[in-house]
Structures are given as C-alpha cells and as structure tokens.
mmCIF file of C-alpha atoms in Angstrom:
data_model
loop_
_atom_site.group_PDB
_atom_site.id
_atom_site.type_symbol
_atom_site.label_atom_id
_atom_site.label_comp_id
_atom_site.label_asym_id
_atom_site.label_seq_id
_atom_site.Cartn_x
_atom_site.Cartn_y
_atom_site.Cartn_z
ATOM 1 C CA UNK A 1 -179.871 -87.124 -180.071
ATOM 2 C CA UNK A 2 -176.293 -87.597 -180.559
ATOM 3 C CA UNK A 3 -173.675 -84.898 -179.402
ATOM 4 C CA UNK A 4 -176.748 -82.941 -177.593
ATOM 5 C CA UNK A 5 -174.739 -83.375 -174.371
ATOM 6 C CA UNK A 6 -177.431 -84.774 -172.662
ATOM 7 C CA UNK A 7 -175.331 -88.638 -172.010
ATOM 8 C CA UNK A 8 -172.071 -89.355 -171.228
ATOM 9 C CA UNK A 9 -169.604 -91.804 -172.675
ATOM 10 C CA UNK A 10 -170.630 -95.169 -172.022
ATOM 11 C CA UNK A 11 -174.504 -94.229 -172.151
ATOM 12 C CA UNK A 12 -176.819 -94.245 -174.945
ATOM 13 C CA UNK A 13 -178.904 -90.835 -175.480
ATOM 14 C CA UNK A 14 -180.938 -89.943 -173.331
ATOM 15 C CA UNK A 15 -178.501 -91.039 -170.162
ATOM 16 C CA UNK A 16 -179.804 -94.268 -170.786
ATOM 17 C CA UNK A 17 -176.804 -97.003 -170.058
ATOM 18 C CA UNK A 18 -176.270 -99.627 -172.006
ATOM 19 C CA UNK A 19 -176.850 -103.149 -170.943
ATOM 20 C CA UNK A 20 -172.950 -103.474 -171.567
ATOM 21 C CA UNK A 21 -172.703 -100.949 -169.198
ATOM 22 C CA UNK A 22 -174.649 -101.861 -166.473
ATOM 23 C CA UNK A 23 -172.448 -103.892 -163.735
ATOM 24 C CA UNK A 24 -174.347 -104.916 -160.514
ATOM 25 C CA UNK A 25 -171.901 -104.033 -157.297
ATOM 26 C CA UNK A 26 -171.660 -107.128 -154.991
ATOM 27 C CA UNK A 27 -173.756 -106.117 -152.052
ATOM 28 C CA UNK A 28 -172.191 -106.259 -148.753
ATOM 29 C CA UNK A 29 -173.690 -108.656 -146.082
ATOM 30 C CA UNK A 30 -175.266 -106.512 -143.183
ATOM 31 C CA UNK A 31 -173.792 -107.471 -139.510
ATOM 32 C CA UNK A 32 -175.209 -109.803 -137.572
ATOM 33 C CA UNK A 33 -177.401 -109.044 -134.863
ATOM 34 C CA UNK A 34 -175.209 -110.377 -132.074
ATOM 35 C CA UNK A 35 -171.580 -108.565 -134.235
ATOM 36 C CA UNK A 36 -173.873 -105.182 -133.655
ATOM 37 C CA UNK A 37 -174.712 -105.884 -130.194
ATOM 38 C CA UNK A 38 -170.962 -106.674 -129.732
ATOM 39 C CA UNK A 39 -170.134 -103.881 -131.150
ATOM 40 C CA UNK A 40 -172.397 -101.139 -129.514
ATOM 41 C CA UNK A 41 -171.310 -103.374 -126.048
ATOM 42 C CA UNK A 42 -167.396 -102.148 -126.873
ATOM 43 C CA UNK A 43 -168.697 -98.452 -127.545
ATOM 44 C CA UNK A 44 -170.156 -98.461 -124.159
ATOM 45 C CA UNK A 45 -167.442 -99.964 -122.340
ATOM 46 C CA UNK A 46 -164.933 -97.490 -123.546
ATOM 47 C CA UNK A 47 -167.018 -94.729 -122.672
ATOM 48 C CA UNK A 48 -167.111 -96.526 -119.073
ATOM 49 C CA UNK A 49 -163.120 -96.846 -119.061
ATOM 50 C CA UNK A 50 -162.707 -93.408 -120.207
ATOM 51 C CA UNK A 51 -165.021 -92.237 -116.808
ATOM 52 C CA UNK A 52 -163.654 -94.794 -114.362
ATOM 53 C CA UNK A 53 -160.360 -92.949 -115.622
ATOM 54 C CA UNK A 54 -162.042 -89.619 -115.191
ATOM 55 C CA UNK A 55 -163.859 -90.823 -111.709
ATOM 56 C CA UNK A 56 -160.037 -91.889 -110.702
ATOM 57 C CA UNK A 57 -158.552 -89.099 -111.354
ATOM 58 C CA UNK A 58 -161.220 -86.613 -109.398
ATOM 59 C CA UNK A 59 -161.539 -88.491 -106.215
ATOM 60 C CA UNK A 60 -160.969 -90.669 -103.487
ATOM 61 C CA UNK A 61 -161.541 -93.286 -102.456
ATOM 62 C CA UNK A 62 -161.959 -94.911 -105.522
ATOM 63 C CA UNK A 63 -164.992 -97.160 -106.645
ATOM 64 C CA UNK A 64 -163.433 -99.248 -109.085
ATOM 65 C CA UNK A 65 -165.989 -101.021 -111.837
ATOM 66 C CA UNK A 66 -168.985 -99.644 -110.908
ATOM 67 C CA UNK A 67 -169.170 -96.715 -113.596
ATOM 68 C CA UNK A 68 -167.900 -99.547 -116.003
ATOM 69 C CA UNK A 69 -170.749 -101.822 -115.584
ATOM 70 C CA UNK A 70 -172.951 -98.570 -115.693
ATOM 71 C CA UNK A 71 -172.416 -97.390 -119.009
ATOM 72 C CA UNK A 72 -171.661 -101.197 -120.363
ATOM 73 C CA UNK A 73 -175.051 -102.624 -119.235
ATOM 74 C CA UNK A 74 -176.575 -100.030 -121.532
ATOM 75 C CA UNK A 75 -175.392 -101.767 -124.719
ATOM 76 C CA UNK A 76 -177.777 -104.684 -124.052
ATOM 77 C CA UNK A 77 -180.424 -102.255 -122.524
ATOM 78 C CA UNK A 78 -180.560 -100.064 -125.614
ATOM 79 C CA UNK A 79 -181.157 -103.811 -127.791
ATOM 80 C CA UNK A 80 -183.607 -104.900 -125.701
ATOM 81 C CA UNK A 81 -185.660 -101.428 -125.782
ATOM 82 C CA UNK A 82 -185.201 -101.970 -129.769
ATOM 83 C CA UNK A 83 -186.104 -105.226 -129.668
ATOM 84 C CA UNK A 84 -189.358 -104.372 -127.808
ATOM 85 C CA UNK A 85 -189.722 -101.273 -130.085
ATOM 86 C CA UNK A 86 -189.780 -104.230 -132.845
ATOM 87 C CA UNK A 87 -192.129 -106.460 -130.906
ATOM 88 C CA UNK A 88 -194.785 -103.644 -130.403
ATOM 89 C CA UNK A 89 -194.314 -102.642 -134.397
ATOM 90 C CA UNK A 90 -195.186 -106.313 -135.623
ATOM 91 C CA UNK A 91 -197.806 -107.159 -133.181
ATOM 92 C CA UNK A 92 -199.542 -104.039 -134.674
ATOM 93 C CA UNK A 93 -199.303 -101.782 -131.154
ATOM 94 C CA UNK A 94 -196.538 -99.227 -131.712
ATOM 95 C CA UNK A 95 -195.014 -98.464 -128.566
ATOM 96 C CA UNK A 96 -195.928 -95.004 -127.199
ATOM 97 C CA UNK A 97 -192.988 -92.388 -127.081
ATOM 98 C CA UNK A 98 -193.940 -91.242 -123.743
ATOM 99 C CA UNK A 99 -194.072 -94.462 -122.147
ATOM 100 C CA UNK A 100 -190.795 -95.492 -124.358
ATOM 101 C CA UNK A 101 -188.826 -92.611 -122.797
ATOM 102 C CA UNK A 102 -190.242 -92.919 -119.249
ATOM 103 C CA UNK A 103 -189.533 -96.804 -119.305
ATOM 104 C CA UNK A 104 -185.609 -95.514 -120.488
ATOM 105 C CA UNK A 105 -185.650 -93.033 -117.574
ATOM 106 C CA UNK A 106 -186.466 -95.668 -115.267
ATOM 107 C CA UNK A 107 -184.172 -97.858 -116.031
ATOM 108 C CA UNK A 108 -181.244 -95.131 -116.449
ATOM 109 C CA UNK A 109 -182.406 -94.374 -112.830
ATOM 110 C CA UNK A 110 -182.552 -97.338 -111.021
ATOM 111 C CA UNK A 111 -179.032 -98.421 -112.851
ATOM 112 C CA UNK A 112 -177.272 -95.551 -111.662
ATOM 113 C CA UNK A 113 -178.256 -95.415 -107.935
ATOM 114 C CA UNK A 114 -176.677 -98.959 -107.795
ATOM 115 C CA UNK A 115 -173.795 -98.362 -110.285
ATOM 116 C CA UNK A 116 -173.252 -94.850 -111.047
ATOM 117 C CA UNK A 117 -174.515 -92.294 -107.965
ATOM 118 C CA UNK A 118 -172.649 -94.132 -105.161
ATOM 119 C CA UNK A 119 -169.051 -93.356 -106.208
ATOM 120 C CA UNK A 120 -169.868 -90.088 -106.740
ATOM 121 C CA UNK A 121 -171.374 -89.377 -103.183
ATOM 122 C CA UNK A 122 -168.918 -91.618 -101.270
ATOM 123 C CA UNK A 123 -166.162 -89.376 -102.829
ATOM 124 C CA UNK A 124 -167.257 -85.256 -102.277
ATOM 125 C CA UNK A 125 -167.423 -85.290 -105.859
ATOM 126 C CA UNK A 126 -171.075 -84.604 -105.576
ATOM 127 C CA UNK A 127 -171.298 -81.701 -103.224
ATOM 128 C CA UNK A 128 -168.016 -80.462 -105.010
ATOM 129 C CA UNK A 129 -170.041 -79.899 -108.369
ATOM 130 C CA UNK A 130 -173.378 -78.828 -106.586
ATOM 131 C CA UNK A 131 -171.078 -75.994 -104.490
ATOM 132 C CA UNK A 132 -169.602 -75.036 -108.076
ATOM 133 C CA UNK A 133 -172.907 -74.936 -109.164
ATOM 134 C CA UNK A 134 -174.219 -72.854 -106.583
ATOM 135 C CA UNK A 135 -170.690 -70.424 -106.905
ATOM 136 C CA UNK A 136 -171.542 -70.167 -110.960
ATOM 137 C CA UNK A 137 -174.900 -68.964 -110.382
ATOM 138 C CA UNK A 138 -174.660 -66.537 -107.723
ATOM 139 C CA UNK A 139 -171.908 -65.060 -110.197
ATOM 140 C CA UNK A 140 -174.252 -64.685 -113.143
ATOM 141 C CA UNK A 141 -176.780 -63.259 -110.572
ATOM 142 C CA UNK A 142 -174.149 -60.367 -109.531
ATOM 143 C CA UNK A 143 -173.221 -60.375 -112.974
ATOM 144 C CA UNK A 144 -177.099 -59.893 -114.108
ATOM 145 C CA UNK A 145 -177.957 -56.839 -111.485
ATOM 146 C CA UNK A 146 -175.095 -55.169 -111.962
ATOM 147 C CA UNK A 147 -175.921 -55.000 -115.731
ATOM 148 C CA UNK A 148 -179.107 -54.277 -114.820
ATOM 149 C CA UNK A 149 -178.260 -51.557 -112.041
ATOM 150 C CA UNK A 150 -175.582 -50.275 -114.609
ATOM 151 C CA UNK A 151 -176.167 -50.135 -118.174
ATOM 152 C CA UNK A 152 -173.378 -49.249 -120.109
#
C-alpha cells in the first residue's frame, strides 16, 4: 500500500526492491592459503620480537633467537593442526577435541624445552618469578588469617 510506511524510497511496497534497484556488490577474492599462512607467520614473529625484546631486557646472558623461532614456528604449526582438522572432517573421522588439544600440548611442550625454557633457566629469570611467586602467596596467606583472625 502506498504511503503505509512500510518501504522506503527506491523500494516497491512491501520493502520489496525493484529490479532497478538491485546492484550486486563485486565480491572480494578471499586470500590465498599461502598470503594467510604468511600472514599469521608475521603475527607470530612479532609477538617473538616483542619477547626476545622483553627476554633482553630482564636478563643475562642473553639467548638471542630462540624465543623468536618459538613463537614463529607456531604459525605453520597452527596450519598444519587445521589442515589435519580438515583432513579428519573430509575423510568422515572428526578429530577428537581431547586428542586435538593434547596433540597441541605436546607439541607446545616439546617446542619450548628446545626453544623457549632454556633462556629462561640459563638466565635466573626462572627462579626469579617462582621466588615472586612464592613471596605473593605467602602474602595473601598472612593477608587471609589475619582477616580471618580479625574481622572487621
């Protein structure tokens, strides 16, 4: 019905568009498989500058690289676990969650006592947290019985 407010200029009643109206937006091509991995590789490798900064700057002797290649072998690690994820999907045997995230913990795992757990021990940066750790709890713990010893 005409002037029932139910279209808007450009449509026919009924919000209806006309075939005058209708345009079809060009549809962008979707990245390649190799510009995503590319790109997810750079995401990973900046997170592994910004921590060799980090491990730089919070000890000594420096391990230079190694958290780099940690956190930039991911990139391909995290393709390959979707790649598999796709593999299991088509071949009509989804792959189980539990065995998904203990196959990522593995990995994770045995990457980092190569690449990411050495520079931390070699430095003191290790025990440093753990004794901070330790410090932070046994201060909640007098902070806990003393609340409980004196209520307000």
């Amino acid at each position: 019905i005409a002037g029932s407010g139910n279209s808007t200029p450009g449509e026919a009643p009924g919000g209806q568009r006309g075939a005058e109206n209708q345009r079809m937006q060009p549809s962008k091509p979707r990245p390649s498989k190799a510009r995503k991995l590319l790109g997810m590789t750079a995401t990973f490798a900046a997170s592994g500058l910004t921590h060799e900064l980090l491990l730089r700057y919070m000890t000594t002797p420096w391990q230079p690289g190694r958290w780099l290649v940690f956190f930039t072998m991911q990139a391909p690690l995290c393709a390959a676990e979707s790649a598999l994820h796709k593999y299991c999907r088509a071949h009509g045997r989804p792959l189980p969650r539990g065995l998904a995230m203990a196959l990522a913990n593995v990995l994770l795992l045995a990457s980092g006592r190569y690449f990411f757990f050495p520079p931390v021990e070699s430095s003191g940066l290790a025990r440093l947290v753990l004794s901070k750790l330790v410090d932070n709890l046994q201060g909640m713990g007098r902070w806990g019985q003393a609340l409980l010893l004196h209520p307000a």
